[in-house]
mmCIF file of C-alpha atoms in Angstrom:
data_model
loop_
_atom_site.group_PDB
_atom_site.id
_atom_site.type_symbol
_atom_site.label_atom_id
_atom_site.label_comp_id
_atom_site.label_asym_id
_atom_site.label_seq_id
_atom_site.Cartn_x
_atom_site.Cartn_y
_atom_site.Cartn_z
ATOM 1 C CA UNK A 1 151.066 35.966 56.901
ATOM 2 C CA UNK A 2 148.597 34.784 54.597
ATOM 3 C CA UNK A 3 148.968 32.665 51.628
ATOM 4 C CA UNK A 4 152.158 31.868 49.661
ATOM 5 C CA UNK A 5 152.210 32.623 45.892
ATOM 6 C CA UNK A 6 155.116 31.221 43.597
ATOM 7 C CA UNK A 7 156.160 32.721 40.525
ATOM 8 C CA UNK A 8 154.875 31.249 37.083
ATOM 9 C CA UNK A 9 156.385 33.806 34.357
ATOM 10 C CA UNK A 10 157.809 36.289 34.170
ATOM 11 C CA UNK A 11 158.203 38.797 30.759
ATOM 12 C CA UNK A 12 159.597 42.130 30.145
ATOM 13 C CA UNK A 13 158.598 44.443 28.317
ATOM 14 C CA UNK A 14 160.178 48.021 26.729
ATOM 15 C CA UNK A 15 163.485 46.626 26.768
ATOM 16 C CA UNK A 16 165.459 47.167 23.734
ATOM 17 C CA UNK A 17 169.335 47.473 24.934
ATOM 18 C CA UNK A 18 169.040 43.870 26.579
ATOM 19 C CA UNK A 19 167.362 40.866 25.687
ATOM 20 C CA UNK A 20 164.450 39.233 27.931
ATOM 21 C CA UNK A 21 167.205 36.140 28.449
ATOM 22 C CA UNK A 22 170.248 38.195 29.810
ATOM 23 C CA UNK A 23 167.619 40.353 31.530
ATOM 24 C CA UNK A 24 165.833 36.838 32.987
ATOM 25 C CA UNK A 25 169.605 35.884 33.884
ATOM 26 C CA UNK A 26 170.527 38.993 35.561
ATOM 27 C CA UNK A 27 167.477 39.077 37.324
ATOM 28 C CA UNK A 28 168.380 35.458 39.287
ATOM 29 C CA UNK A 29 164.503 34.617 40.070
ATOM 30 C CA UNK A 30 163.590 31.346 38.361
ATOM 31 C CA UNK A 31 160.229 30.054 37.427
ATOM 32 C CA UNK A 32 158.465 27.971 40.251
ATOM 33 C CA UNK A 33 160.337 29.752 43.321
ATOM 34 C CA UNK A 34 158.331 31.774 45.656
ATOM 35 C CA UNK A 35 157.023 35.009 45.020
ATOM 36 C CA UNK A 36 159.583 37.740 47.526
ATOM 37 C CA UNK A 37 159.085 41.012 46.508
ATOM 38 C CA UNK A 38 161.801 42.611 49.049
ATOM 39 C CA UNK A 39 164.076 40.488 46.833
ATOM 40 C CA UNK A 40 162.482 40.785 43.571
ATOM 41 C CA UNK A 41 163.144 45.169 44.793
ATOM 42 C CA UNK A 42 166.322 44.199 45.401
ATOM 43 C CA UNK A 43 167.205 42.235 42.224
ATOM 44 C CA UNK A 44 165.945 44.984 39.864
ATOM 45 C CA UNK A 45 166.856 48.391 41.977
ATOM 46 C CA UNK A 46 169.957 47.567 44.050
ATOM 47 C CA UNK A 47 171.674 44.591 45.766
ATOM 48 C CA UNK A 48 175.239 45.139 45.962
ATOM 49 C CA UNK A 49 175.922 42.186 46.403
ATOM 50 C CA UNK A 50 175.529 40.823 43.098
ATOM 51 C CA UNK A 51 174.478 42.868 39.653
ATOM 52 C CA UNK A 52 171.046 43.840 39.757
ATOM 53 C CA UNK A 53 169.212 44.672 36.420
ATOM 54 C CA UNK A 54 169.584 48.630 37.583
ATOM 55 C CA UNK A 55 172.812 48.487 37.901
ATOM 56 C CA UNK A 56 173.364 46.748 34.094
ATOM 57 C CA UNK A 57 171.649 50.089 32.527
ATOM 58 C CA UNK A 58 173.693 52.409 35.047
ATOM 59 C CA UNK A 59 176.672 51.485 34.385
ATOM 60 C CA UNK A 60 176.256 51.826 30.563
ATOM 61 C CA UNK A 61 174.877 55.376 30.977
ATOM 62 C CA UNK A 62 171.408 54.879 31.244
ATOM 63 C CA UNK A 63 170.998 57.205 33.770
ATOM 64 C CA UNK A 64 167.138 57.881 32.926
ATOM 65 C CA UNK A 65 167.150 54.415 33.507
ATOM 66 C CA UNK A 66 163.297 52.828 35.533
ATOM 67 C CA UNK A 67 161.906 49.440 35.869
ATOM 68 C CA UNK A 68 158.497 48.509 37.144
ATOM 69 C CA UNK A 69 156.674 45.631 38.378
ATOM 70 C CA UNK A 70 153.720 44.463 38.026
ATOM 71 C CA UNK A 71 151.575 42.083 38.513
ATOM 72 C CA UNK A 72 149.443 40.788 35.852
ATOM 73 C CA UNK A 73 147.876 37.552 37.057
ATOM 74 C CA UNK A 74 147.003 36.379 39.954
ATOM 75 C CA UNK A 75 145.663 33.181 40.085
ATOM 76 C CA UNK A 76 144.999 30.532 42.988
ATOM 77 C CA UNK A 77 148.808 30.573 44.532
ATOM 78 C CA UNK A 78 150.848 31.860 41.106
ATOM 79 C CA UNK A 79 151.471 35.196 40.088
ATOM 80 C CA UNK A 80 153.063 37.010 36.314
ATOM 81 C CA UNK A 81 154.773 39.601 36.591
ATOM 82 C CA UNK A 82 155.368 42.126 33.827
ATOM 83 C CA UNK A 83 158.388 43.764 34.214
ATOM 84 C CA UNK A 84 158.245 46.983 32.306
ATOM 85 C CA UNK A 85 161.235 48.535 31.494
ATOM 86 C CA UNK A 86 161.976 52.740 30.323
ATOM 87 C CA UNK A 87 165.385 52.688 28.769
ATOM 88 C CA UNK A 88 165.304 56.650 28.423
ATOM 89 C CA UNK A 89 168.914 57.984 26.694
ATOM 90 C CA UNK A 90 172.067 57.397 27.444
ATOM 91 C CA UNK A 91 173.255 60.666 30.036
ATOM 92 C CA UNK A 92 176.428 61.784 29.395
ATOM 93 C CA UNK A 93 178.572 63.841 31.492
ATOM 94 C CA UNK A 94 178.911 67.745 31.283
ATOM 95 C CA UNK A 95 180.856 68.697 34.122
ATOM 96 C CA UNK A 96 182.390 68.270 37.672
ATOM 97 C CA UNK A 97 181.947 70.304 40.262
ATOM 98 C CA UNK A 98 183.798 69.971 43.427
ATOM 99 C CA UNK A 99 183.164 71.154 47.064
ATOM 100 C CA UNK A 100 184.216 71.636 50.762
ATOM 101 C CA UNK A 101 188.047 71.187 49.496
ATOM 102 C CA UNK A 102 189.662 74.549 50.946
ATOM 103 C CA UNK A 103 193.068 73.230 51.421
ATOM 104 C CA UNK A 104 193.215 70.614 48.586
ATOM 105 C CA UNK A 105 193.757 71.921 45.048
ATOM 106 C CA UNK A 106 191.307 70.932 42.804
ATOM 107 C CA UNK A 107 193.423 69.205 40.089
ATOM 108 C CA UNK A 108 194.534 66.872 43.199
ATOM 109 C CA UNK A 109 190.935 65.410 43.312
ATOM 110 C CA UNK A 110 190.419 65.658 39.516
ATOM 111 C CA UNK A 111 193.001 63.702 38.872
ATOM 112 C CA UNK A 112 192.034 60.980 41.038
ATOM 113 C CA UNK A 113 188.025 60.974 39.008
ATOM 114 C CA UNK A 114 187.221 58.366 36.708
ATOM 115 C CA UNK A 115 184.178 60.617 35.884
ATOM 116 C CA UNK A 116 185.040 62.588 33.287
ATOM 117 C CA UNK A 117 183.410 65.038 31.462
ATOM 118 C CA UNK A 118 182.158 64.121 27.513
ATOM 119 C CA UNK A 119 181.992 60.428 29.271
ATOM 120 C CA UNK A 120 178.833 58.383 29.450
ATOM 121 C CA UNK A 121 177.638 57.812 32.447
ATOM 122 C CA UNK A 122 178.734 55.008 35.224
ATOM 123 C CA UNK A 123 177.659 53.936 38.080
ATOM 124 C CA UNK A 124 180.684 51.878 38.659
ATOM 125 C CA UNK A 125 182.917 54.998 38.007
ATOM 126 C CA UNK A 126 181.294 56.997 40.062
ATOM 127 C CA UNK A 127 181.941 54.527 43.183
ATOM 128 C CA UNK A 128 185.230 53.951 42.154
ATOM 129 C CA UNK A 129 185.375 57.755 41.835
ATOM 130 C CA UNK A 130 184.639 57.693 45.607
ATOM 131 C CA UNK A 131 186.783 55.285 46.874
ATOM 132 C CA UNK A 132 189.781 56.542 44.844
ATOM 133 C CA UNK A 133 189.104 60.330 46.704
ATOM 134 C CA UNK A 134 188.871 58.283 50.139
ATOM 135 C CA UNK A 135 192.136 56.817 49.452
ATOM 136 C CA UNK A 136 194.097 59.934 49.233
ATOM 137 C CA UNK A 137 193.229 60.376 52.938
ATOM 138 C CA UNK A 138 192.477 64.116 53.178
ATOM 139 C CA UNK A 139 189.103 63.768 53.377
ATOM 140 C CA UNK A 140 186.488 62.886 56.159
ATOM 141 C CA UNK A 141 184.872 59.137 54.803
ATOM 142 C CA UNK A 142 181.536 59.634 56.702
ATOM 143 C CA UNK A 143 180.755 63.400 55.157
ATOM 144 C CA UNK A 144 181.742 62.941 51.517
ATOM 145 C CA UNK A 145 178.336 62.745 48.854
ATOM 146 C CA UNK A 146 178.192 62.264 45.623
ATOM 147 C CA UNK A 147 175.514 64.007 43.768
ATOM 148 C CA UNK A 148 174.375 63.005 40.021
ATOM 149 C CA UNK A 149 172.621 66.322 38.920
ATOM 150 C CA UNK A 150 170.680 65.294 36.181
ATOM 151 C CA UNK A 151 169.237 67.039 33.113
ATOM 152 C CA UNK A 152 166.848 64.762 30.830
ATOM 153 C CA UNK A 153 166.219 67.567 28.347
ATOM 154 C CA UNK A 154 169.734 67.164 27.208
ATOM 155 C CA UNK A 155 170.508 63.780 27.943
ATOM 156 C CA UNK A 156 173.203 65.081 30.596
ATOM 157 C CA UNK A 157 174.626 64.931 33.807
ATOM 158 C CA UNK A 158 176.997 67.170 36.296
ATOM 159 C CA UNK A 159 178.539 65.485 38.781
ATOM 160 C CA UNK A 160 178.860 66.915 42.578
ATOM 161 C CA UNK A 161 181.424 65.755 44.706
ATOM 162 C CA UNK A 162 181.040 67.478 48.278
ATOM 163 C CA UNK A 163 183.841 66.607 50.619
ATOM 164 C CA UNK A 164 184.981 67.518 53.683
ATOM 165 C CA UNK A 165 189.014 67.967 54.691
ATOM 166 C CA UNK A 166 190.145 66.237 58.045
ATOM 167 C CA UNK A 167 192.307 68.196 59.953
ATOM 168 C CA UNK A 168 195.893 67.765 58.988
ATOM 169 C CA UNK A 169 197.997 70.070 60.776
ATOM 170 C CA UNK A 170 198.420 68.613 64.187
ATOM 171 C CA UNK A 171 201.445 68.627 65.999
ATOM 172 C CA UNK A 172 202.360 65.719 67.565
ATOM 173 C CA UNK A 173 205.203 65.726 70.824
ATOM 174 C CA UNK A 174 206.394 62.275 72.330
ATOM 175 C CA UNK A 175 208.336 61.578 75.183
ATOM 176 C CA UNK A 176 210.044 59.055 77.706
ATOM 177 C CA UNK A 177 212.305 58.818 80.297
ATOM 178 C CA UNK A 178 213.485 55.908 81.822
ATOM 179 C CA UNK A 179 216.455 55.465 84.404
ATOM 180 C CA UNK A 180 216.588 53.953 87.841
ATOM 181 C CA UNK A 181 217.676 55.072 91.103
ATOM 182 C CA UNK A 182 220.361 53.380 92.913
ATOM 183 C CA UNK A 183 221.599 53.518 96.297
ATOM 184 C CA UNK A 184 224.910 53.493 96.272
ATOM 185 C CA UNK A 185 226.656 53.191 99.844
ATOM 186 C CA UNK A 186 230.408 54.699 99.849
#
């Protein structure tokens, strides 16, 4: 496996929205601990578990949102790491465009959006977005995407919902019977 390294500082850099201490706090990795990059990944691109420093921009719109790290010591078993952060503009949203719902009016699944066009951009909203369409239970859960279709030349964003309907008209027939057969001796 090699040698371990531990983590002696860590800075940021190109961050102007957040300060280097909520960043630092957000980020959960202290001073001293050992160097993990699959978790150091995970604590600036996506754990879902907990916020993640990607997910702090996202859900304030900054869609054009990227953070890099790097490395820029190395000594005997330490490491600093630079974390460089592009802020890029705020997206907002232009439109919504739906798909796959032949049955379901649109306004049905608009309605039900917290993505909404003129609105900055959310990662939150878009999940909740997802989970509110899943909860009207017309749509197949494993086949629905949502697709951010950015455009960084004007600082927007169209939204894609693709769904698929589940079958609804089934008919359904039940029966029973239930009696016993007695001898009867006349």
């Amino acid at each position: 496996e090699g040698s371990q390294y531990y983590i002696r500082n860590i800075d940021f850099a190109g961050n102007l929205k957040y300060s280097s201490d909520s960043l630092r706090a957000v980020l959960g990795i202290e001073k001293g601990e050992i160097y993990d990059a699959s978790r150091l990944d995970a604590r600036l691109h996506g754990d879902m578990t907990t916020q993640d420093i990607s997910g702090m921009y996202l859900d304030d719109g900054y869609l054009f949102f990227n953070v890099e790290a790097v490395e820029v010591a190395v000594t005997e078993d330490s490491i600093d790491l630079e974390l460089r952060i592009f802020e890029g503009p705020q997206a907002t949203i232009r439109k919504i465009i739906l798909e796959g719902n032949t049955k379901t009016s649109d306004y049905v699944i608009l309605r039900e959006l917290r993505t909404v066009p003129g609105q900055k951009f959310s990662r939150a909203d878009l999940i909740r977005s997802q989970r509110e369409i899943l909860n009207l239970g017309y749509f197949n859960q494993e086949t629905i995407q949502v697709v951010p279709i950015p455009d960084p030349v004007n600082g927007t964003v169209d939204i894609k919902y693709v769904v698929e309907e589940k079958p609804s008209d089934q008919l359904q027939v039940q029966g029973g019977w239930g009696g016993r057969i007695q001898d009867a001796a006349w």
